[in-house]
Amino acid sequence: MIVTEAPGKLYVLGEYAVVEPGHRAILIAVDRYVRVEARPAEDAGTLFSTGTDRSLSWRHSGDVVDFDEDTAGFYRYLIAALDTVEGLRREKGIAARHYELHVSSHLDDAATGTKFGLGSSGAVTVAAVAAIGGIYGLELTPDQVYRLAMIATVQVTRTTSGGDIAASALGGWVSYASPDRQWLFDASRERSVAELLDAPWPGLRLERLDELDPDGDDRAVPATAGFAEPGDVESVEESPLTVRVGWTGEPADTPELVGRLRKDTALPADLLDRSDDLVERLEHVLTSGNTDNVADIVAAARALLGELAQQRASIIETPELTELVESALKTGWAAKSSGSGGGDCGIAVGPAGRDDRDLERAWISANIRPLPLRVSPRGQKILTDSARPTDPRDSA
Ligand SMILES: Nc1ncnc2c1ncn2[C@@H]1O[C@H](COP(=O)(O)OP(=O)(O)O)[C@@H](O)[C@H]1O
Ligand SMILES: C[C@@](O)(CCOP(=O)(O)OP(=O)(O)O)CC(=O)O
């Protein structure tokens, strides 16, 4: 059996701008994971998920994979991941196998099922790609897992920037510029998967910015707890910045918000340039360790999102998010909404090691729920690998 995990994500800077190909964002992977178990099967494979009561069977049929249901349903991301990695397997001349994929997502609140907006479709796709790659012994690099998951995702939607996939594949702090998804979709019809793993992708930039140890132990703080005690997280907090996450209690509808903000036209060029500039400045903070300008950078990013929302007569920072940001500012943290806004999460950013007790108190009294999330030092990863034959080409 192969077991993989892939972390959820949060946007730190550059959301919305990053939807335009070639424009940039910084994200963190967070220490909540989607888990996929891949188990060998005989004549047919099956997809299972804790997200639905239904399973879905599939089988190899000549050069294609046949699924027992329309590919547009709940399993669409898993189907696309399977099709993509099976395409690569076929190109490499590796014998086809059947397997079950069992998916469980731990990104949402286990007790209430509440969605925190940590990027479930991205993490599911990434974890599935890694698991199927594991079944066939493909030894995929994080960059290759990103690319395979992105090729899969553009078969489902070309709206998403793929920032969630980037953070989930690489882990830690990730600097990202989105590829041209229409180009990628068209290229995926004309070129082999193997070629697309090596080719330059217009717009794409993918880089991990921190030096956190991906093999280091994760902290053991129960997911239901409030903030971690100071000291609990020392082993993973070597980056110059630390992030705290607050939840407003309102899930957001990202496709609806992105649609409303982009309308039929791309975002204004000057706004995209200013956003890229802020991303570059934060990248410099992370690589230089000089945190002096963080408050200015985060405040400018917040203002820029406000400008964007105003221009498009929409709302990114809801009154609840304003509360979250202003209460954090009063305790000396930099803060902004994270991701599409309209509810969901906000983040507070400060130098690593900063005491967070005042912030936690301020958020609780402002009716904001502090989420016990930290930067995940690891991206997707194969945790157990007990099914793989020594040479996958030997098995049918
Ligand atoms: N546990 C899961 N198992 C399989 N697919 C999942 C799971 N969780 C989410 N997905 C897929 O991701 C889709 C949700 O994606 P989306 O609306 O983009 O949310 P998010 O913002 O969390 O990525 C679901 O409709 C489903 O297709
Ligand atoms: C607006 C965006 O740049 C960021 C949205 O990020 P969120 O964290 O809000 O959420 P999901 O994509 O729904 O997981 C859209 C994009 O990059 O695709």
Tab-separated table of C-alpha atoms and ligand atoms in Angstrom:
chain	number	residue	atom	x	y	z
A	1	MET	CA	0.000	0.000	0.000
A	2	ILE	CA	1.127	3.536	-0.735
A	3	VAL	CA	0.064	6.321	1.634
A	4	THR	CA	0.563	9.960	0.683
A	5	GLU	CA	-0.300	13.234	2.356
A	6	ALA	CA	-0.521	16.689	0.837
A	7	PRO	CA	-0.910	19.898	2.874
A	8	GLY	CA	-3.516	22.620	2.521
A	9	LYS	CA	-2.490	26.202	1.746
A	10	LEU	CA	-3.080	29.835	2.557
A	11	TYR	CA	-2.325	32.927	0.498
A	12	VAL	CA	0.024	35.396	2.145
A	13	LEU	CA	0.268	37.957	-0.691
A	14	GLY	CA	-0.705	38.297	-4.348
A	15	GLU	CA	-4.165	36.658	-4.437
A	16	TYR	CA	-6.247	37.768	-7.440
A	17	ALA	CA	-3.182	39.171	-9.257
A	18	VAL	CA	-1.798	35.623	-9.484
A	19	VAL	CA	-4.864	34.541	-11.471
A	20	GLU	CA	-3.391	36.465	-14.443
A	21	PRO	CA	-0.692	34.313	-16.090
A	22	GLY	CA	2.846	35.329	-15.135
A	23	HIS	CA	1.751	37.306	-12.072
A	24	ARG	CA	2.884	36.427	-8.613
A	25	ALA	CA	1.901	35.316	-5.150
A	26	ILE	CA	3.450	34.018	-1.946
A	27	LEU	CA	1.700	31.151	-0.199
A	28	ILE	CA	2.328	28.923	2.763
A	29	ALA	CA	1.535	25.239	3.044
A	30	VAL	CA	-0.307	24.614	6.339
A	31	ASP	CA	-0.084	21.607	8.614
A	32	ARG	CA	-3.474	20.100	7.791
A	33	TYR	CA	-3.401	17.371	5.187
A	34	VAL	CA	-5.316	15.378	2.635
A	35	ARG	CA	-4.385	11.723	2.829
A	36	VAL	CA	-4.601	9.199	0.007
A	37	GLU	CA	-4.139	5.461	0.431
A	38	ALA	CA	-3.540	3.520	-2.767
A	39	ARG	CA	-4.188	-0.223	-2.538
A	40	PRO	CA	-3.553	-2.765	-5.303
A	41	ALA	CA	-6.740	-4.232	-6.860
A	42	GLU	CA	-7.434	-7.040	-9.328
A	43	ASP	CA	-9.733	-6.452	-12.307
A	44	ALA	CA	-10.924	-2.930	-11.619
A	45	GLY	CA	-9.886	0.093	-9.609
A	46	THR	CA	-12.155	2.099	-7.299
A	47	LEU	CA	-12.170	5.660	-5.944
A	48	PHE	CA	-13.400	6.228	-2.399
A	49	SER	CA	-13.580	9.473	-0.454
A	50	THR	CA	-14.742	10.567	2.955
A	51	GLY	CA	-16.288	13.522	1.071
A	52	THR	CA	-19.077	11.367	-0.427
A	53	ASP	CA	-21.007	8.127	0.200
A	54	ARG	CA	-20.485	6.977	-3.361
A	55	SER	CA	-17.489	5.129	-4.741
A	56	LEU	CA	-16.514	5.074	-8.414
A	57	SER	CA	-15.063	2.125	-10.353
A	58	TRP	CA	-12.632	2.346	-13.233
A	59	ARG	CA	-10.653	-0.032	-15.430
A	60	HIS	CA	-7.956	0.012	-18.049
A	61	SER	CA	-9.366	-0.497	-21.513
A	62	GLY	CA	-6.727	-0.515	-24.242
A	63	ASP	CA	-4.960	2.832	-24.131
A	64	VAL	CA	-7.582	4.604	-22.049
A	65	VAL	CA	-9.097	4.428	-18.599
A	66	ASP	CA	-12.870	3.847	-18.443
A	67	PHE	CA	-14.769	5.356	-15.531
A	68	ASP	CA	-18.199	4.148	-14.423
A	69	GLU	CA	-19.655	7.627	-14.311
A	70	ASP	CA	-19.588	10.995	-16.003
A	71	THR	CA	-16.248	12.644	-15.290
A	72	ALA	CA	-17.823	15.961	-14.265
A	73	GLY	CA	-18.931	14.891	-10.768
A	74	PHE	CA	-17.382	15.015	-7.302
A	75	TYR	CA	-14.510	12.751	-8.384
A	76	ARG	CA	-13.521	15.011	-11.300
A	77	TYR	CA	-10.167	16.067	-9.801
A	78	LEU	CA	-9.249	12.470	-8.908
A	79	ILE	CA	-10.296	11.276	-12.367
A	80	ALA	CA	-8.165	13.968	-14.005
A	81	ALA	CA	-5.187	13.099	-11.751
A	82	LEU	CA	-5.550	9.423	-12.578
A	83	ASP	CA	-5.851	10.062	-16.328
A	84	THR	CA	-2.778	12.315	-16.295
A	85	VAL	CA	-0.457	10.022	-14.340
A	86	GLU	CA	-1.714	6.973	-16.277
A	87	GLY	CA	-0.825	8.898	-19.464
A	88	LEU	CA	2.737	9.323	-18.234
A	89	ARG	CA	2.870	5.663	-17.174
A	90	ARG	CA	1.775	4.566	-20.665
A	91	GLU	CA	4.361	6.821	-22.339
A	92	LYS	CA	7.058	5.236	-20.195
A	93	GLY	CA	5.973	1.718	-21.181
A	94	ILE	CA	5.198	0.663	-17.612
A	95	ALA	CA	2.592	-2.137	-17.317
A	96	ALA	CA	-0.867	-0.917	-16.216
A	97	ARG	CA	-2.152	-1.804	-12.754
A	98	HIS	CA	-5.494	-1.449	-11.030
A	99	TYR	CA	-5.712	0.142	-7.600
A	100	GLU	CA	-8.125	1.619	-5.100
A	101	LEU	CA	-7.641	5.232	-4.007
A	102	HIS	CA	-9.027	6.068	-0.561
A	103	VAL	CA	-9.121	9.827	0.053
A	104	SER	CA	-9.633	11.491	3.416
A	105	SER	CA	-9.444	15.233	3.838
A	106	HIS	CA	-8.403	16.732	7.170
A	107	LEU	CA	-8.456	20.302	5.892
A	108	ASP	CA	-11.870	21.095	7.268
A	109	ASP	CA	-13.125	21.169	10.846
A	110	ALA	CA	-13.560	17.498	11.780
A	111	ALA	CA	-16.139	18.262	14.467
A	112	THR	CA	-18.521	20.405	12.412
A	113	GLY	CA	-17.469	19.757	8.799
A	114	THR	CA	-16.936	23.518	8.398
A	115	LYS	CA	-14.769	24.512	5.408
A	116	PHE	CA	-11.846	26.770	6.272
A	117	GLY	CA	-10.900	27.311	2.610
A	118	LEU	CA	-7.512	25.614	2.772
A	119	GLY	CA	-7.620	24.412	-0.830
A	120	SER	CA	-9.144	20.942	-0.846
A	121	SER	CA	-9.281	20.401	-4.624
A	122	GLY	CA	-5.580	21.271	-4.966
A	123	ALA	CA	-4.431	19.076	-2.081
A	124	VAL	CA	-6.631	16.152	-3.233
A	125	THR	CA	-5.170	16.367	-6.747
A	126	VAL	CA	-1.604	16.638	-5.468
A	127	ALA	CA	-1.951	13.754	-2.990
A	128	ALA	CA	-3.541	11.544	-5.676
A	129	VAL	CA	-0.800	12.318	-8.209
A	130	ALA	CA	1.841	11.462	-5.608
A	131	ALA	CA	0.049	8.212	-4.679
A	132	ILE	CA	-0.354	6.994	-8.271
A	133	GLY	CA	3.242	8.030	-8.991
A	134	GLY	CA	4.168	5.892	-5.969
A	135	ILE	CA	2.236	2.876	-7.294
A	136	TYR	CA	4.301	2.992	-10.490
A	137	GLY	CA	7.590	3.867	-8.812
A	138	LEU	CA	7.896	7.117	-10.803
A	139	GLU	CA	9.954	8.910	-8.100
A	140	LEU	CA	8.417	12.273	-8.914
A	141	THR	CA	10.085	15.495	-7.786
A	142	PRO	CA	7.919	18.204	-6.144
A	143	ASP	CA	8.117	20.200	-9.411
A	144	GLN	CA	6.870	17.167	-11.370
A	145	VAL	CA	4.039	16.555	-8.887
A	146	TYR	CA	3.027	20.229	-9.294
A	147	ARG	CA	3.106	19.916	-13.088
A	148	LEU	CA	1.116	16.672	-13.207
A	149	ALA	CA	-1.484	18.043	-10.771
A	150	MET	CA	-1.708	21.250	-12.818
A	151	ILE	CA	-2.137	19.362	-16.119
A	152	ALA	CA	-4.921	17.411	-14.384
A	153	THR	CA	-6.525	20.564	-12.972
A	154	VAL	CA	-6.686	22.444	-16.278
A	155	GLN	CA	-8.805	19.565	-17.639
A	156	VAL	CA	-11.351	20.564	-14.943
A	157	THR	CA	-10.945	24.364	-14.749
A	158	ARG	CA	-8.649	27.023	-16.171
A	159	THR	CA	-9.797	29.714	-13.744
A	160	THR	CA	-7.728	28.704	-10.743
A	161	SER	CA	-4.176	30.050	-10.624
A	162	GLY	CA	-2.865	26.763	-9.193
A	163	GLY	CA	-1.274	28.492	-6.197
A	164	ASP	CA	-2.891	25.859	-3.974
A	165	ILE	CA	-1.255	23.095	-6.032
A	166	ALA	CA	2.131	24.822	-5.864
A	167	ALA	CA	2.038	25.184	-2.060
A	168	SER	CA	0.752	21.656	-1.574
A	169	ALA	CA	3.384	20.116	-3.848
A	170	LEU	CA	6.375	22.047	-2.460
A	171	GLY	CA	5.485	22.817	1.176
A	172	GLY	CA	6.831	25.678	3.312
A	173	TRP	CA	6.824	29.234	1.911
A	174	VAL	CA	6.328	29.233	-1.843
A	175	SER	CA	6.875	31.951	-4.417
A	176	TYR	CA	4.652	31.335	-7.415
A	177	ALA	CA	3.691	32.879	-10.733
A	178	SER	CA	0.851	31.152	-12.547
A	179	PRO	CA	1.290	29.575	-15.967
A	180	ASP	CA	-1.010	30.378	-18.858
A	181	ARG	CA	-3.681	27.723	-18.231
A	182	GLN	CA	-5.268	27.957	-21.674
A	183	TRP	CA	-1.833	27.402	-23.196
A	184	LEU	CA	-1.334	24.403	-20.897
A	185	PHE	CA	-4.733	22.935	-21.752
A	186	ASP	CA	-4.074	23.272	-25.499
A	187	ALA	CA	-0.545	21.894	-25.092
A	188	SER	CA	-1.908	18.913	-23.143
A	189	ARG	CA	-3.947	17.960	-26.232
A	190	GLU	CA	-0.943	18.139	-28.550
A	191	ARG	CA	2.064	17.039	-26.548
A	192	SER	CA	2.967	14.057	-24.384
A	193	VAL	CA	2.805	14.334	-20.602
A	194	ALA	CA	6.542	13.569	-20.441
A	195	GLU	CA	7.267	16.489	-22.798
A	196	LEU	CA	5.160	18.816	-20.646
A	197	LEU	CA	7.139	17.836	-17.570
A	198	ASP	CA	10.297	19.181	-19.212
A	199	ALA	CA	9.021	22.035	-21.388
A	200	PRO	CA	9.093	25.654	-20.216
A	201	TRP	CA	5.537	26.736	-19.301
A	202	PRO	CA	4.786	30.365	-20.206
A	203	GLY	CA	4.354	32.405	-17.032
A	204	LEU	CA	5.239	29.664	-14.531
A	205	ARG	CA	7.597	30.362	-11.692
A	206	LEU	CA	7.799	27.992	-8.762
A	207	GLU	CA	10.237	28.325	-5.922
A	208	ARG	CA	10.444	27.419	-2.271
A	209	LEU	CA	11.665	30.354	-0.190
A	210	ASP	CA	12.384	28.873	3.241
A	211	GLU	CA	14.868	26.441	4.634
A	212	LEU	CA	12.489	24.547	6.921
A	213	ASP	CA	13.379	20.885	7.174
A	214	PRO	CA	10.805	18.893	5.162
A	215	ASP	CA	11.771	15.732	7.037
A	216	GLY	CA	11.628	17.362	10.460
A	217	ASP	CA	8.983	16.268	12.946
A	218	ASP	CA	5.666	18.040	12.779
A	219	ARG	CA	4.509	19.622	15.984
A	220	ALA	CA	1.950	17.568	17.862
A	221	VAL	CA	-0.769	20.061	18.727
A	222	PRO	CA	-4.318	18.686	18.680
A	223	ALA	CA	-6.246	20.198	15.793
A	224	THR	CA	-9.048	21.225	18.128
A	225	ALA	CA	-6.743	23.280	20.358
A	226	GLY	CA	-6.401	27.044	20.182
A	227	PHE	CA	-3.034	28.562	19.379
A	228	ALA	CA	-0.029	26.434	20.156
A	229	GLU	CA	1.845	27.228	23.344
A	230	PRO	CA	4.997	29.287	22.690
A	231	GLY	CA	7.820	26.791	22.418
A	232	ASP	CA	5.710	24.019	20.873
A	233	VAL	CA	6.604	25.042	17.401
A	234	GLU	CA	10.241	26.052	17.710
A	235	SER	CA	11.433	23.155	15.592
A	236	VAL	CA	9.535	24.311	12.511
A	237	GLU	CA	9.651	28.096	12.975
A	238	GLU	CA	13.060	28.819	11.535
A	239	SER	CA	11.761	31.080	8.806
A	240	PRO	CA	12.123	34.825	9.541
A	241	LEU	CA	8.340	35.236	9.588
A	242	THR	CA	5.537	33.533	11.435
A	243	VAL	CA	1.872	33.461	10.486
A	244	ARG	CA	-1.236	33.163	12.655
A	245	VAL	CA	-4.577	32.315	11.114
A	246	GLY	CA	-7.995	33.568	12.168
A	247	TRP	CA	-11.322	32.365	10.807
A	248	THR	CA	-14.347	34.604	10.463
A	249	GLY	CA	-16.932	31.831	10.531
A	250	GLU	CA	-18.061	32.613	6.990
A	251	PRO	CA	-16.962	30.287	4.174
A	252	ALA	CA	-16.362	32.094	0.862
A	253	ASP	CA	-17.269	31.168	-2.697
A	254	THR	CA	-14.002	31.628	-4.614
A	255	PRO	CA	-15.191	30.940	-8.200
A	256	GLU	CA	-18.065	33.403	-7.680
A	257	LEU	CA	-15.741	36.088	-6.235
A	258	VAL	CA	-13.010	35.641	-8.841
A	259	GLY	CA	-15.642	35.789	-11.587
A	260	ARG	CA	-17.069	39.000	-10.151
A	261	LEU	CA	-13.683	40.685	-9.726
A	262	ARG	CA	-12.223	39.770	-13.094
A	263	LYS	CA	-15.478	40.295	-14.974
A	264	ASP	CA	-14.639	39.807	-18.644
A	265	THR	CA	-11.450	41.775	-18.480
A	266	ALA	CA	-8.070	41.138	-16.942
A	267	LEU	CA	-7.130	43.098	-13.818
A	268	PRO	CA	-5.531	46.536	-14.560
A	269	ALA	CA	-1.852	46.312	-15.471
A	270	ASP	CA	-0.680	48.925	-12.955
A	271	LEU	CA	-2.385	47.068	-10.121
A	272	LEU	CA	-0.808	43.785	-11.212
A	273	ASP	CA	2.610	45.440	-11.307
A	274	ARG	CA	2.200	46.924	-7.838
A	275	SER	CA	1.080	43.557	-6.510
A	276	ASP	CA	4.116	41.842	-8.070
A	277	ASP	CA	6.310	44.501	-6.517
A	278	LEU	CA	4.937	43.730	-3.033
A	279	VAL	CA	5.481	40.014	-3.598
A	280	GLU	CA	9.058	40.738	-4.546
A	281	ARG	CA	9.572	42.825	-1.398
A	282	LEU	CA	8.170	40.072	0.843
A	283	GLU	CA	10.305	37.540	-0.967
A	284	HIS	CA	13.295	39.709	-0.074
A	285	VAL	CA	12.218	39.733	3.598
A	286	LEU	CA	12.059	35.940	3.574
A	287	THR	CA	15.396	35.444	1.898
A	288	SER	CA	17.302	38.247	3.685
A	289	GLY	CA	15.808	37.758	7.142
A	290	ASN	CA	15.319	41.519	7.533
A	291	THR	CA	11.717	41.852	8.753
A	292	ASP	CA	11.674	45.672	9.172
A	293	ASN	CA	9.299	46.354	6.264
A	294	VAL	CA	6.771	43.584	6.821
A	295	ALA	CA	4.064	45.794	8.319
A	296	ASP	CA	4.292	48.221	5.355
A	297	ILE	CA	4.247	45.456	2.771
A	298	VAL	CA	1.239	43.688	4.289
A	299	ALA	CA	-0.642	46.993	4.765
A	300	ALA	CA	0.011	47.919	1.121
A	301	ALA	CA	-1.248	44.502	0.003
A	302	ARG	CA	-4.384	44.982	2.070
A	303	ALA	CA	-4.955	48.428	0.546
A	304	LEU	CA	-4.428	47.046	-2.933
A	305	LEU	CA	-7.119	44.396	-2.402
A	306	GLY	CA	-9.417	47.169	-1.146
A	307	GLU	CA	-8.731	49.163	-4.314
A	308	LEU	CA	-9.456	46.128	-6.448
A	309	ALA	CA	-12.731	45.397	-4.697
A	310	GLN	CA	-13.797	49.034	-5.009
A	311	GLN	CA	-12.970	49.188	-8.719
A	312	ARG	CA	-15.072	46.106	-9.356
A	313	ALA	CA	-17.849	47.011	-6.904
A	314	SER	CA	-17.262	43.831	-4.924
A	315	ILE	CA	-16.197	42.986	-1.383
A	316	ILE	CA	-13.023	41.137	-0.438
A	317	GLU	CA	-12.570	42.359	3.129
A	318	THR	CA	-15.931	41.806	4.840
A	319	PRO	CA	-16.701	43.645	8.145
A	320	GLU	CA	-15.648	40.454	9.990
A	321	LEU	CA	-12.304	40.442	8.186
A	322	THR	CA	-11.874	44.142	8.993
A	323	GLU	CA	-12.365	43.253	12.675
A	324	LEU	CA	-9.805	40.470	12.322
A	325	VAL	CA	-7.264	42.804	10.721
A	326	GLU	CA	-7.804	45.770	13.031
A	327	SER	CA	-7.667	43.748	16.225
A	328	ALA	CA	-4.429	42.158	15.029
A	329	LEU	CA	-2.916	45.559	14.134
A	330	LYS	CA	-3.629	46.790	17.679
A	331	THR	CA	-1.519	43.976	19.089
A	332	GLY	CA	1.412	44.818	16.826
A	333	TRP	CA	0.916	42.213	14.112
A	334	ALA	CA	0.614	42.943	10.388
A	335	ALA	CA	-2.639	41.521	9.018
A	336	LYS	CA	-4.825	41.097	5.955
A	337	SER	CA	-7.451	38.840	4.453
A	338	SER	CA	-6.118	35.697	2.824
A	339	GLY	CA	-7.247	34.284	-0.525
A	340	SER	CA	-10.450	35.354	-2.183
A	341	GLY	CA	-11.829	36.982	0.987
A	342	GLY	CA	-15.566	37.518	1.273
A	343	GLY	CA	-15.258	35.696	4.601
A	344	ASP	CA	-12.982	32.711	5.252
A	345	CYS	CA	-9.560	33.280	6.814
A	346	GLY	CA	-7.369	36.240	7.562
A	347	ILE	CA	-3.723	36.110	8.565
A	348	ALA	CA	-1.492	37.941	11.003
A	349	VAL	CA	2.183	38.085	10.113
A	350	GLY	CA	5.077	38.905	12.413
A	351	PRO	CA	8.712	38.072	13.063
A	352	ALA	CA	9.296	34.420	14.007
A	353	GLY	CA	9.092	33.819	17.748
A	354	ARG	CA	6.698	36.702	18.501
A	355	ASP	CA	4.419	36.020	21.470
A	356	ASP	CA	0.893	35.487	20.174
A	357	ARG	CA	-1.116	35.554	23.411
A	358	ASP	CA	-2.372	39.143	23.005
A	359	LEU	CA	-3.352	38.426	19.437
A	360	GLU	CA	-5.264	35.316	20.434
A	361	ARG	CA	-7.141	37.245	23.131
A	362	ALA	CA	-7.893	40.121	20.771
A	363	TRP	CA	-9.251	37.776	18.113
A	364	ILE	CA	-11.417	35.841	20.524
A	365	SER	CA	-12.973	39.020	21.868
A	366	ALA	CA	-13.590	40.189	18.294
A	367	ASN	CA	-15.410	36.901	17.614
A	368	ILE	CA	-12.648	35.573	15.383
A	369	ARG	CA	-11.667	31.948	15.826
A	370	PRO	CA	-7.888	31.450	16.027
A	371	LEU	CA	-7.018	28.334	14.019
A	372	PRO	CA	-4.106	26.257	15.313
A	373	LEU	CA	-2.341	26.168	11.948
A	374	ARG	CA	1.355	26.515	11.264
A	375	VAL	CA	3.506	26.479	8.165
A	376	SER	CA	3.950	22.892	7.028
A	377	PRO	CA	7.632	22.220	6.465
A	378	ARG	CA	6.700	19.402	4.113
A	379	GLY	CA	4.842	19.333	0.832
A	380	GLN	CA	3.257	16.162	-0.523
A	381	LYS	CA	5.048	13.101	0.583
A	382	ILE	CA	4.857	9.314	0.346
A	383	LEU	CA	4.582	8.127	3.953
A	384	THR	CA	4.319	4.366	3.464
A	385	ASP	CA	5.294	2.331	0.528
A	386	SER	CA	4.739	-1.366	1.102
A	387	ALA	CA	3.062	-2.460	-2.143
A	388	ARG	CA	5.545	-1.417	-4.723
A	389	PRO	CA	7.343	-4.264	-6.496
A	390	THR	CA	11.092	-3.759	-6.860
A	391	ASP	CA	10.596	-3.205	-10.577
A	392	PRO	CA	7.079	-1.990	-11.420
A	393	ARG	CA	7.589	-3.055	-15.046
A	394	ASP	CA	7.473	-6.685	-13.834
A	395	SER	CA	3.900	-6.556	-12.620
A	396	ALA	CA	0.725	-6.531	-14.676
B	1	LIG	N1	-12.112	14.631	0.094
B	1	LIG	C1	-12.228	14.798	-1.234
B	1	LIG	N2	-12.190	13.733	-2.067
B	1	LIG	C2	-12.293	13.896	-3.407
B	1	LIG	N3	-12.462	15.088	-4.005
B	1	LIG	C3	-12.521	16.174	-3.221
B	1	LIG	C4	-12.407	16.096	-1.799
B	1	LIG	N4	-12.495	17.339	-1.296
B	1	LIG	C5	-12.659	18.159	-2.349
B	1	LIG	N5	-12.677	17.471	-3.505
B	1	LIG	C6	-12.885	17.996	-4.860
B	1	LIG	O1	-12.662	19.389	-4.827
B	1	LIG	C7	-13.887	20.088	-5.127
B	1	LIG	C8	-13.940	21.355	-4.264
B	1	LIG	O2	-13.115	22.231	-4.886
B	1	LIG	P1	-13.270	23.813	-4.704
B	1	LIG	O3	-14.732	24.160	-4.733
B	1	LIG	O4	-12.320	24.439	-5.650
B	1	LIG	O5	-12.825	23.971	-3.213
B	1	LIG	P2	-11.429	24.347	-2.609
B	1	LIG	O6	-11.457	25.837	-2.598
B	1	LIG	O7	-11.479	23.760	-1.238
B	1	LIG	O8	-10.378	23.771	-3.474
B	1	LIG	C9	-14.994	19.086	-4.795
B	1	LIG	O9	-16.170	19.355	-5.543
B	1	LIG	C10	-14.352	17.788	-5.248
B	1	LIG	O10	-14.436	17.649	-6.646
B	2	LIG	C1	-8.451	34.713	-5.569
B	2	LIG	C2	-7.385	33.656	-5.795
B	2	LIG	O1	-6.188	34.299	-6.193
B	2	LIG	C3	-7.080	32.919	-4.513
B	2	LIG	C4	-8.206	32.138	-3.909
B	2	LIG	O2	-7.746	31.484	-2.792
B	2	LIG	P1	-8.619	30.973	-1.596
B	2	LIG	O3	-7.676	30.648	-0.501
B	2	LIG	O4	-9.682	31.912	-1.272
B	2	LIG	O5	-9.334	29.720	-2.097
B	2	LIG	P2	-9.599	28.485	-2.923
B	2	LIG	O6	-8.946	28.640	-4.250
B	2	LIG	O7	-11.081	28.472	-2.971
B	2	LIG	O8	-9.049	27.347	-2.147
B	2	LIG	C5	-7.852	32.697	-6.878
B	2	LIG	C6	-6.768	31.812	-7.451
B	2	LIG	O9	-5.569	32.067	-7.248
B	2	LIG	O10	-7.119	30.853	-8.166
